[in-house]
């Protein structure tokens, strides 16, 4: 019940305080969770590439969308806003290649945990658990020195691909 | 048992430990490039105990420094770390890691003192890490259920929640022994550890009563409970008992919570031997084949066989100690020990099961390839993950016990 309540809470939050506030709220939750967990990386690792074989929160999210009857428009708007910023912002590499609303929280969580470990995590691509479409972060790809074909290989067996960027390698 | 071969295996095991400690202190579970190139606090702690048994105190200390510095903010030691000490776990809570880190720290502390404990014990080291030790104990107690005084976990030694989610025997024994070790260290430093002492006693009492089945004459594997704070636990969604034999039902004696000679332990070991000694290839399996999670094929595990060898040594049963330890010596390939051993038939059966069920993960493909290309495959045997460092550490301990008593 608490997971459904949280997802409904996101919808309510968008209606009440708008997209920017809700995005900020989700990011702050992710950062606080990361501070509780400490430095680290989830999922699998191959050299400097970190990938997540199972989509975080996807079961809960897909169940919720089924229950709700459709993908809530508030979720779509949050994802679109984030991806627009990713493309337009000068430091667009900091944003997630977003496919789901929960990715906002998850991205700030993983990035913060990586930051605590002394590295930067660049989310170069992600796969939507609902449509199976791939989304890429072009600026992160460029910064990571990777191309879409390389990312696709990981996305065939995962949902979220990031490059671990060590400070001394930049 | 071929004592010359046993000695050679001991010598190589010492080398294996030395060669698989990363410069930052972590012991790889298996060498880089093989299946487990991470540091798992469970394996790592046993490796430290192996170092202590082999009098490699510098390596033990370095290993402890690594793991104690890797503690998570809430006091947890998670499933695994990368070589830099960053959490790299992909599984939920396995609280035995906390118990094991404390237990191995306590063993190091005892060993540094030896017969001149007051003067020589490495109090400086324990003092330096006291806050970490305290947080590790607090984290265990945070997961203790107040109704039954047992510690809750999701995973334990087999990383298999289906049989371990709840109050599990190995996790509880490791945590109880870990707190007992913290109590001893604290007392030596003049800290007030009376609360911890009482809590450890409560857990011990609960293990000996709630987790022992007088009718079966055995400790049991697990009291399944979904939520750690369920009260009353009888209404928890999972409420049930796992009463199948599991090799870790020997944990109360392994961690020194009860004596090896204790009748509860001896009956438990008898049940383990009768049910888990592999009648086809020897050695000790870890749980019944029908539990169905037999990665690489059902078969005996070297480190569990070593553990029971030490039990038989402790109770002066040389024949059984030799049978157990001798099997490990016989199974070593070029003085290297695998995680476990299976037969080609069982390996293929497992592969069929996992392929048909579509639960064969990518990470298993390397393991499958390595098993098939290992020289023992031509002898009809599947050697899975070789070398694994943990069995070498357990072998060092079991061999030293055996030689000291019977050598």
Short mmCIF file of N, CA and C in Angstrom, two decimals, chain B residues 244-398:
data_model
loop_
_atom_site.label_atom_id
_atom_site.label_comp_id
_atom_site.label_asym_id
_atom_site.label_seq_id
_atom_site.Cartn_x
_atom_site.Cartn_y
_atom_site.Cartn_z
N UNK B 244 14.19 -28.62 7.38
CA UNK B 244 15.11 -29.45 6.59
C UNK B 244 16.52 -29.33 7.14
N UNK B 245 17.30 -30.37 6.91
CA UNK B 245 18.69 -30.32 7.36
C UNK B 245 19.49 -29.33 6.50
N UNK B 246 20.31 -28.57 7.17
CA UNK B 246 21.20 -27.62 6.49
C UNK B 246 22.53 -27.69 7.24
N UNK B 247 23.62 -27.68 6.50
CA UNK B 247 24.93 -27.84 7.13
C UNK B 247 25.20 -26.77 8.18
N UNK B 248 24.59 -25.60 8.04
CA UNK B 248 24.88 -24.53 9.00
C UNK B 248 24.11 -24.67 10.31
N UNK B 249 23.35 -25.74 10.45
CA UNK B 249 22.75 -26.00 11.76
C UNK B 249 23.84 -26.33 12.79
N UNK B 250 25.04 -26.49 12.28
CA UNK B 250 26.22 -26.69 13.14
C UNK B 250 26.76 -25.35 13.68
N UNK B 251 26.17 -24.26 13.26
CA UNK B 251 26.70 -22.92 13.60
C UNK B 251 26.85 -22.64 15.09
N UNK B 252 25.95 -23.10 15.97
CA UNK B 252 26.15 -22.77 17.40
C UNK B 252 27.52 -23.21 17.92
N UNK B 253 27.98 -24.37 17.49
CA UNK B 253 29.31 -24.83 17.94
C UNK B 253 30.42 -24.18 17.11
N UNK B 254 30.16 -23.97 15.84
CA UNK B 254 31.17 -23.34 14.97
C UNK B 254 31.59 -21.99 15.53
N UNK B 255 30.61 -21.24 16.03
CA UNK B 255 30.91 -19.92 16.59
C UNK B 255 31.19 -19.95 18.09
N UNK B 256 31.28 -21.13 18.65
CA UNK B 256 31.65 -21.24 20.07
C UNK B 256 30.56 -20.83 21.05
N UNK B 257 29.33 -20.79 20.57
CA UNK B 257 28.22 -20.44 21.47
C UNK B 257 27.93 -21.63 22.40
N UNK B 258 28.10 -22.83 21.88
CA UNK B 258 28.05 -24.02 22.73
C UNK B 258 29.33 -24.83 22.46
N UNK B 259 29.60 -25.77 23.33
CA UNK B 259 30.79 -26.62 23.17
C UNK B 259 30.57 -27.60 22.02
N UNK B 260 31.69 -27.99 21.40
CA UNK B 260 31.62 -29.01 20.35
C UNK B 260 31.03 -30.32 20.90
N UNK B 261 31.36 -30.60 22.17
CA UNK B 261 30.91 -31.85 22.79
C UNK B 261 29.44 -31.81 23.19
N UNK B 262 28.85 -30.63 23.20
CA UNK B 262 27.46 -30.49 23.63
C UNK B 262 26.58 -31.49 22.86
N UNK B 263 25.73 -32.17 23.62
CA UNK B 263 24.93 -33.24 23.01
C UNK B 263 24.03 -32.70 21.90
N UNK B 264 23.56 -31.46 22.05
CA UNK B 264 22.72 -30.86 21.00
C UNK B 264 23.51 -30.74 19.71
N UNK B 265 24.76 -30.38 19.85
CA UNK B 265 25.61 -30.23 18.66
C UNK B 265 25.92 -31.60 18.05
N UNK B 266 26.23 -32.56 18.92
CA UNK B 266 26.62 -33.87 18.36
C UNK B 266 25.45 -34.54 17.64
N UNK B 267 24.24 -34.41 18.20
CA UNK B 267 23.07 -34.96 17.49
C UNK B 267 22.84 -34.21 16.17
N UNK B 268 23.02 -32.91 16.23
CA UNK B 268 22.81 -32.11 15.01
C UNK B 268 23.80 -32.53 13.92
N UNK B 269 25.05 -32.70 14.32
CA UNK B 269 26.08 -33.09 13.34
C UNK B 269 25.77 -34.49 12.79
N UNK B 270 25.25 -35.35 13.65
CA UNK B 270 24.91 -36.69 13.17
C UNK B 270 23.84 -36.60 12.08
N UNK B 271 22.85 -35.76 12.31
CA UNK B 271 21.80 -35.59 11.29
C UNK B 271 22.38 -34.99 10.00
N UNK B 272 23.29 -34.03 10.17
CA UNK B 272 23.93 -33.43 8.98
C UNK B 272 24.69 -34.50 8.21
N UNK B 273 25.49 -35.28 8.93
CA UNK B 273 26.29 -36.30 8.24
C UNK B 273 25.40 -37.31 7.52
N UNK B 274 24.36 -37.78 8.22
CA UNK B 274 23.48 -38.80 7.63
C UNK B 274 22.77 -38.30 6.37
N UNK B 275 22.45 -37.03 6.35
CA UNK B 275 21.64 -36.50 5.24
C UNK B 275 22.43 -35.76 4.18
N UNK B 276 23.57 -35.22 4.54
CA UNK B 276 24.26 -34.35 3.58
C UNK B 276 25.62 -34.88 3.10
N UNK B 277 26.14 -35.93 3.72
CA UNK B 277 27.37 -36.52 3.18
C UNK B 277 27.02 -37.12 1.82
N UNK B 278 27.77 -36.74 0.80
CA UNK B 278 27.42 -37.14 -0.55
C UNK B 278 27.81 -38.61 -0.79
N UNK B 279 26.81 -39.44 -1.00
CA UNK B 279 27.06 -40.88 -1.10
C UNK B 279 27.75 -41.27 -2.40
N UNK B 280 27.68 -40.41 -3.41
CA UNK B 280 28.32 -40.74 -4.68
C UNK B 280 29.77 -40.25 -4.74
N UNK B 281 29.99 -39.01 -4.34
CA UNK B 281 31.35 -38.46 -4.51
C UNK B 281 31.98 -38.02 -3.19
N UNK B 282 31.32 -38.29 -2.08
CA UNK B 282 31.88 -37.89 -0.78
C UNK B 282 31.72 -36.39 -0.56
N UNK B 283 32.22 -35.91 0.58
CA UNK B 283 32.12 -34.48 0.88
C UNK B 283 30.72 -34.10 1.35
N UNK B 284 30.64 -32.90 1.85
CA UNK B 284 29.40 -32.47 2.50
C UNK B 284 28.63 -31.47 1.63
N UNK B 285 27.39 -31.82 1.33
CA UNK B 285 26.52 -30.88 0.64
C UNK B 285 26.04 -29.81 1.62
N UNK B 286 25.53 -28.72 1.10
CA UNK B 286 25.15 -27.65 2.03
C UNK B 286 23.69 -27.71 2.45
N UNK B 287 22.84 -28.23 1.58
CA UNK B 287 21.42 -28.40 1.95
C UNK B 287 20.83 -29.45 1.02
N UNK B 288 19.58 -29.85 1.23
CA UNK B 288 19.02 -30.91 0.39
C UNK B 288 18.95 -30.51 -1.08
N UNK B 289 19.15 -31.48 -1.93
CA UNK B 289 19.16 -31.23 -3.37
C UNK B 289 17.85 -30.60 -3.84
N UNK B 290 16.75 -31.01 -3.20
CA UNK B 290 15.44 -30.56 -3.68
C UNK B 290 15.15 -29.08 -3.39
N UNK B 291 16.02 -28.42 -2.64
CA UNK B 291 15.85 -26.97 -2.49
C UNK B 291 16.02 -26.29 -3.85
N UNK B 292 16.74 -26.96 -4.74
CA UNK B 292 16.70 -26.57 -6.15
C UNK B 292 17.59 -25.42 -6.58
N UNK B 293 18.39 -24.91 -5.69
CA UNK B 293 19.27 -23.80 -6.13
C UNK B 293 20.70 -24.33 -6.15
N UNK B 294 20.96 -25.14 -7.18
CA UNK B 294 22.21 -25.89 -7.22
C UNK B 294 23.09 -25.38 -8.37
N UNK B 295 23.49 -24.12 -8.29
CA UNK B 295 24.28 -23.51 -9.35
C UNK B 295 25.52 -24.35 -9.68
N UNK B 296 25.60 -24.80 -10.92
CA UNK B 296 26.74 -25.62 -11.32
C UNK B 296 26.54 -27.09 -11.03
N UNK B 297 25.38 -27.46 -10.52
CA UNK B 297 25.10 -28.86 -10.21
C UNK B 297 25.22 -29.13 -8.72
N UNK B 298 24.30 -29.96 -8.21
CA UNK B 298 24.31 -30.28 -6.78
C UNK B 298 25.60 -31.03 -6.44
N UNK B 299 26.15 -30.68 -5.28
CA UNK B 299 27.37 -31.38 -4.89
C UNK B 299 28.00 -30.80 -3.64
N UNK B 300 29.03 -31.48 -3.13
CA UNK B 300 29.65 -31.11 -1.85
C UNK B 300 30.54 -29.87 -1.92
N UNK B 301 30.59 -29.18 -0.81
CA UNK B 301 31.34 -27.93 -0.69
C UNK B 301 32.57 -28.15 0.20
N UNK B 302 33.71 -27.67 -0.27
CA UNK B 302 34.96 -27.89 0.47
C UNK B 302 34.95 -27.18 1.82
N UNK B 303 34.46 -25.95 1.88
CA UNK B 303 34.61 -25.25 3.16
C UNK B 303 33.69 -25.79 4.24
N UNK B 304 32.51 -26.29 3.85
CA UNK B 304 31.65 -26.90 4.87
C UNK B 304 32.24 -28.23 5.34
N UNK B 305 32.85 -28.95 4.42
CA UNK B 305 33.49 -30.23 4.79
C UNK B 305 34.63 -29.97 5.77
N UNK B 306 35.39 -28.91 5.54
CA UNK B 306 36.46 -28.53 6.47
C UNK B 306 35.90 -28.19 7.85
N UNK B 307 34.79 -27.48 7.86
CA UNK B 307 34.21 -27.08 9.16
C UNK B 307 33.86 -28.31 10.00
N UNK B 308 33.24 -29.29 9.37
CA UNK B 308 32.86 -30.50 10.12
C UNK B 308 34.08 -31.34 10.47
N UNK B 309 35.13 -31.26 9.65
CA UNK B 309 36.39 -31.95 9.99
C UNK B 309 36.89 -31.42 11.33
N UNK B 310 36.80 -30.10 11.50
CA UNK B 310 37.23 -29.50 12.77
C UNK B 310 36.37 -29.96 13.93
N UNK B 311 35.09 -30.16 13.67
CA UNK B 311 34.22 -30.67 14.74
C UNK B 311 34.69 -32.06 15.18
N UNK B 312 34.93 -32.94 14.22
CA UNK B 312 35.33 -34.30 14.58
C UNK B 312 36.70 -34.30 15.27
N UNK B 313 37.57 -33.39 14.84
CA UNK B 313 38.86 -33.25 15.53
C UNK B 313 38.62 -32.84 16.98
N UNK B 314 37.74 -31.90 17.17
CA UNK B 314 37.48 -31.38 18.53
C UNK B 314 36.91 -32.44 19.45
N UNK B 315 36.13 -33.37 18.89
CA UNK B 315 35.53 -34.40 19.78
C UNK B 315 36.38 -35.69 19.75
N UNK B 316 37.58 -35.58 19.26
CA UNK B 316 38.55 -36.71 19.26
C UNK B 316 38.13 -37.88 18.38
N UNK B 317 37.34 -37.62 17.36
CA UNK B 317 36.96 -38.70 16.44
C UNK B 317 37.89 -38.62 15.22
N UNK B 318 39.04 -39.24 15.35
CA UNK B 318 40.06 -39.09 14.30
C UNK B 318 39.61 -39.72 12.97
N UNK B 319 38.89 -40.84 13.07
CA UNK B 319 38.47 -41.51 11.83
C UNK B 319 37.61 -40.58 10.97
N UNK B 320 36.64 -39.96 11.63
CA UNK B 320 35.75 -39.07 10.87
C UNK B 320 36.48 -37.80 10.44
N UNK B 321 37.32 -37.29 11.31
CA UNK B 321 38.08 -36.08 10.96
C UNK B 321 38.93 -36.35 9.72
N UNK B 322 39.52 -37.53 9.70
CA UNK B 322 40.38 -37.89 8.56
C UNK B 322 39.55 -38.10 7.29
N UNK B 323 38.38 -38.70 7.48
CA UNK B 323 37.52 -38.92 6.31
C UNK B 323 37.13 -37.56 5.68
N UNK B 324 36.76 -36.62 6.53
CA UNK B 324 36.34 -35.30 6.04
C UNK B 324 37.51 -34.53 5.45
N UNK B 325 38.58 -34.41 6.23
CA UNK B 325 39.72 -33.60 5.77
C UNK B 325 40.41 -34.29 4.59
N UNK B 326 40.49 -35.62 4.68
CA UNK B 326 41.13 -36.38 3.59
C UNK B 326 40.39 -36.21 2.28
N UNK B 327 39.07 -36.10 2.35
CA UNK B 327 38.29 -35.88 1.13
C UNK B 327 38.68 -34.54 0.50
N UNK B 328 38.83 -33.52 1.32
CA UNK B 328 39.21 -32.20 0.79
C UNK B 328 40.58 -32.28 0.12
N UNK B 329 41.50 -32.97 0.77
CA UNK B 329 42.86 -33.12 0.21
C UNK B 329 42.77 -33.85 -1.14
N UNK B 330 41.97 -34.90 -1.18
CA UNK B 330 41.83 -35.68 -2.42
C UNK B 330 41.21 -34.87 -3.55
N UNK B 331 40.32 -33.98 -3.21
CA UNK B 331 39.59 -33.22 -4.24
C UNK B 331 40.39 -32.03 -4.78
N UNK B 332 41.42 -31.60 -4.05
CA UNK B 332 42.20 -30.44 -4.52
C UNK B 332 42.81 -30.75 -5.89
N UNK B 333 42.78 -29.76 -6.76
CA UNK B 333 43.38 -29.92 -8.08
C UNK B 333 44.57 -28.97 -8.17
N UNK B 334 45.75 -29.51 -8.31
CA UNK B 334 46.97 -28.69 -8.26
C UNK B 334 47.00 -27.83 -6.99
N UNK B 335 46.54 -28.42 -5.91
CA UNK B 335 46.50 -27.76 -4.59
C UNK B 335 45.58 -26.53 -4.58
N UNK B 336 44.61 -26.56 -5.46
CA UNK B 336 43.59 -25.50 -5.47
C UNK B 336 42.23 -26.11 -5.14
N UNK B 337 41.44 -25.37 -4.37
CA UNK B 337 40.13 -25.87 -3.97
C UNK B 337 39.01 -25.09 -4.67
N UNK B 338 38.02 -25.83 -5.17
CA UNK B 338 36.87 -25.14 -5.77
C UNK B 338 35.84 -24.77 -4.72
N UNK B 339 34.87 -23.98 -5.15
CA UNK B 339 33.72 -23.69 -4.28
C UNK B 339 33.00 -25.00 -3.95
N UNK B 340 32.58 -25.71 -5.02
CA UNK B 340 32.00 -27.03 -4.79
C UNK B 340 32.24 -27.93 -6.00
N UNK B 341 31.90 -29.18 -5.80
CA UNK B 341 32.18 -30.19 -6.83
C UNK B 341 30.88 -30.89 -7.17
N UNK B 342 30.71 -31.14 -8.46
CA UNK B 342 29.52 -31.87 -8.88
C UNK B 342 29.93 -32.91 -9.93
N UNK B 343 28.95 -33.60 -10.46
CA UNK B 343 29.25 -34.53 -11.56
C UNK B 343 28.71 -33.93 -12.85
N UNK B 344 29.17 -34.47 -13.96
CA UNK B 344 28.69 -33.95 -15.25
C UNK B 344 27.17 -34.11 -15.34
N UNK B 345 26.69 -35.27 -14.89
CA UNK B 345 25.24 -35.54 -14.96
C UNK B 345 24.44 -34.50 -14.17
N UNK B 346 24.90 -34.26 -12.95
CA UNK B 346 24.18 -33.28 -12.11
C UNK B 346 24.30 -31.87 -12.68
N UNK B 347 25.49 -31.56 -13.22
CA UNK B 347 25.71 -30.25 -13.83
C UNK B 347 24.72 -30.03 -14.97
N UNK B 348 24.61 -31.04 -15.83
CA UNK B 348 23.72 -30.91 -17.00
C UNK B 348 22.25 -30.83 -16.55
N UNK B 349 21.94 -31.54 -15.48
CA UNK B 349 20.58 -31.49 -14.93
C UNK B 349 20.24 -30.08 -14.46
N UNK B 350 21.19 -29.48 -13.75
CA UNK B 350 20.99 -28.10 -13.27
C UNK B 350 20.84 -27.15 -14.45
N UNK B 351 21.70 -27.34 -15.47
CA UNK B 351 21.67 -26.45 -16.63
C UNK B 351 20.33 -26.56 -17.34
N UNK B 352 19.84 -27.77 -17.46
CA UNK B 352 18.53 -27.98 -18.09
C UNK B 352 17.42 -27.28 -17.27
N UNK B 353 17.46 -27.50 -15.96
CA UNK B 353 16.45 -26.88 -15.10
C UNK B 353 16.44 -25.37 -15.25
N UNK B 354 17.62 -24.78 -15.19
CA UNK B 354 17.71 -23.31 -15.22
C UNK B 354 17.43 -22.75 -16.61
N UNK B 355 17.84 -23.50 -17.63
CA UNK B 355 17.58 -23.03 -19.00
C UNK B 355 16.08 -23.06 -19.29
N UNK B 356 15.46 -24.19 -18.95
CA UNK B 356 14.01 -24.32 -19.21
C UNK B 356 13.21 -23.30 -18.42
N UNK B 357 13.63 -23.05 -17.20
CA UNK B 357 12.91 -22.09 -16.35
C UNK B 357 13.24 -20.65 -16.71
N UNK B 358 14.21 -20.47 -17.61
CA UNK B 358 14.68 -19.14 -18.05
C UNK B 358 15.21 -18.31 -16.87
N UNK B 359 15.92 -18.97 -15.98
CA UNK B 359 16.49 -18.24 -14.84
C UNK B 359 18.02 -18.29 -14.85
N UNK B 360 18.57 -18.61 -16.02
CA UNK B 360 20.02 -18.66 -16.14
C UNK B 360 20.54 -17.25 -16.44
N UNK B 361 21.18 -16.65 -15.47
CA UNK B 361 21.66 -15.28 -15.65
C UNK B 361 22.93 -15.24 -16.48
N UNK B 362 23.18 -14.10 -17.10
CA UNK B 362 24.39 -13.92 -17.91
C UNK B 362 25.65 -14.25 -17.12
N UNK B 363 25.64 -13.84 -15.85
CA UNK B 363 26.84 -14.00 -15.03
C UNK B 363 27.21 -15.48 -14.85
N UNK B 364 26.25 -16.36 -15.09
CA UNK B 364 26.54 -17.80 -14.93
C UNK B 364 27.27 -18.38 -16.15
N UNK B 365 27.21 -17.66 -17.27
CA UNK B 365 27.77 -18.22 -18.51
C UNK B 365 29.27 -18.45 -18.40
N UNK B 366 29.96 -17.50 -17.75
CA UNK B 366 31.41 -17.65 -17.57
C UNK B 366 31.70 -18.87 -16.70
N UNK B 367 30.90 -19.03 -15.66
CA UNK B 367 31.08 -20.16 -14.76
C UNK B 367 30.91 -21.48 -15.54
N UNK B 368 29.88 -21.54 -16.36
CA UNK B 368 29.60 -22.76 -17.15
C UNK B 368 30.77 -23.08 -18.07
N UNK B 369 31.26 -22.06 -18.72
CA UNK B 369 32.40 -22.23 -19.64
C UNK B 369 33.63 -22.75 -18.88
N UNK B 370 33.89 -22.15 -17.73
CA UNK B 370 35.06 -22.56 -16.94
C UNK B 370 34.94 -23.98 -16.43
N UNK B 371 33.74 -24.37 -16.02
CA UNK B 371 33.53 -25.75 -15.53
C UNK B 371 33.83 -26.74 -16.64
N UNK B 372 33.33 -26.44 -17.83
CA UNK B 372 33.49 -27.39 -18.95
C UNK B 372 34.92 -27.48 -19.45
N UNK B 373 35.67 -26.43 -19.27
CA UNK B 373 37.05 -26.50 -19.78
C UNK B 373 38.05 -26.91 -18.71
N UNK B 374 37.58 -27.14 -17.49
CA UNK B 374 38.50 -27.57 -16.43
C UNK B 374 38.92 -29.02 -16.67
N UNK B 375 40.20 -29.35 -16.43
CA UNK B 375 40.69 -30.72 -16.68
C UNK B 375 39.86 -31.81 -16.00
N UNK B 376 39.24 -31.51 -14.86
CA UNK B 376 38.47 -32.53 -14.13
C UNK B 376 37.19 -32.93 -14.87
N UNK B 377 36.77 -32.09 -15.83
CA UNK B 377 35.57 -32.41 -16.61
C UNK B 377 35.75 -33.75 -17.33
N UNK B 378 36.98 -33.99 -17.78
CA UNK B 378 37.27 -35.24 -18.50
C UNK B 378 37.21 -36.45 -17.56
N UNK B 379 37.31 -36.17 -16.25
CA UNK B 379 37.19 -37.26 -15.27
C UNK B 379 35.74 -37.40 -14.80
N UNK B 380 34.84 -36.67 -15.44
CA UNK B 380 33.42 -36.77 -15.09
C UNK B 380 33.01 -35.83 -13.97
N UNK B 381 33.90 -34.90 -13.62
CA UNK B 381 33.59 -34.02 -12.48
C UNK B 381 33.44 -32.57 -12.94
N UNK B 382 32.54 -31.88 -12.25
CA UNK B 382 32.36 -30.45 -12.49
C UNK B 382 32.96 -29.70 -11.31
N UNK B 383 34.06 -29.00 -11.55
CA UNK B 383 34.69 -28.18 -10.51
C UNK B 383 34.19 -26.75 -10.69
N UNK B 384 33.43 -26.29 -9.71
CA UNK B 384 32.77 -24.99 -9.86
C UNK B 384 33.52 -23.91 -9.09
N UNK B 385 33.94 -22.89 -9.84
CA UNK B 385 34.68 -21.73 -9.31
C UNK B 385 35.94 -22.16 -8.56
N UNK B 386 37.00 -22.29 -9.28
CA UNK B 386 38.27 -22.73 -8.68
C UNK B 386 39.38 -21.75 -9.06
N UNK B 387 40.17 -21.24 -8.14
CA UNK B 387 39.99 -21.47 -6.71
C UNK B 387 38.98 -20.50 -6.12
N UNK B 388 38.34 -20.94 -5.05
CA UNK B 388 37.59 -20.02 -4.20
C UNK B 388 38.47 -19.85 -2.96
N UNK B 389 38.58 -18.64 -2.49
CA UNK B 389 39.53 -18.38 -1.40
C UNK B 389 39.02 -18.92 -0.06
N UNK B 390 37.73 -18.79 0.17
CA UNK B 390 37.13 -19.20 1.44
C UNK B 390 37.52 -20.64 1.85
N UNK B 391 37.36 -21.64 0.97
CA UNK B 391 37.73 -23.00 1.42
C UNK B 391 39.20 -23.14 1.79
N UNK B 392 40.06 -22.33 1.16
CA UNK B 392 41.48 -22.40 1.55
C UNK B 392 41.66 -21.90 2.98
N UNK B 393 40.91 -20.85 3.33
CA UNK B 393 40.99 -20.35 4.71
C UNK B 393 40.44 -21.38 5.69
N UNK B 394 39.32 -22.00 5.33
CA UNK B 394 38.75 -23.03 6.22
C UNK B 394 39.68 -24.24 6.30
N UNK B 395 40.33 -24.55 5.20
CA UNK B 395 41.26 -25.69 5.22
C UNK B 395 42.43 -25.40 6.16
N UNK B 396 42.95 -24.19 6.10
CA UNK B 396 44.05 -23.82 7.00
C UNK B 396 43.64 -24.07 8.45
N UNK B 397 42.44 -23.64 8.78
CA UNK B 397 41.95 -23.79 10.16
C UNK B 397 41.77 -25.27 10.52
N UNK B 398 41.15 -26.01 9.62
CA UNK B 398 40.87 -27.42 9.91
C UNK B 398 42.16 -28.24 9.98
#
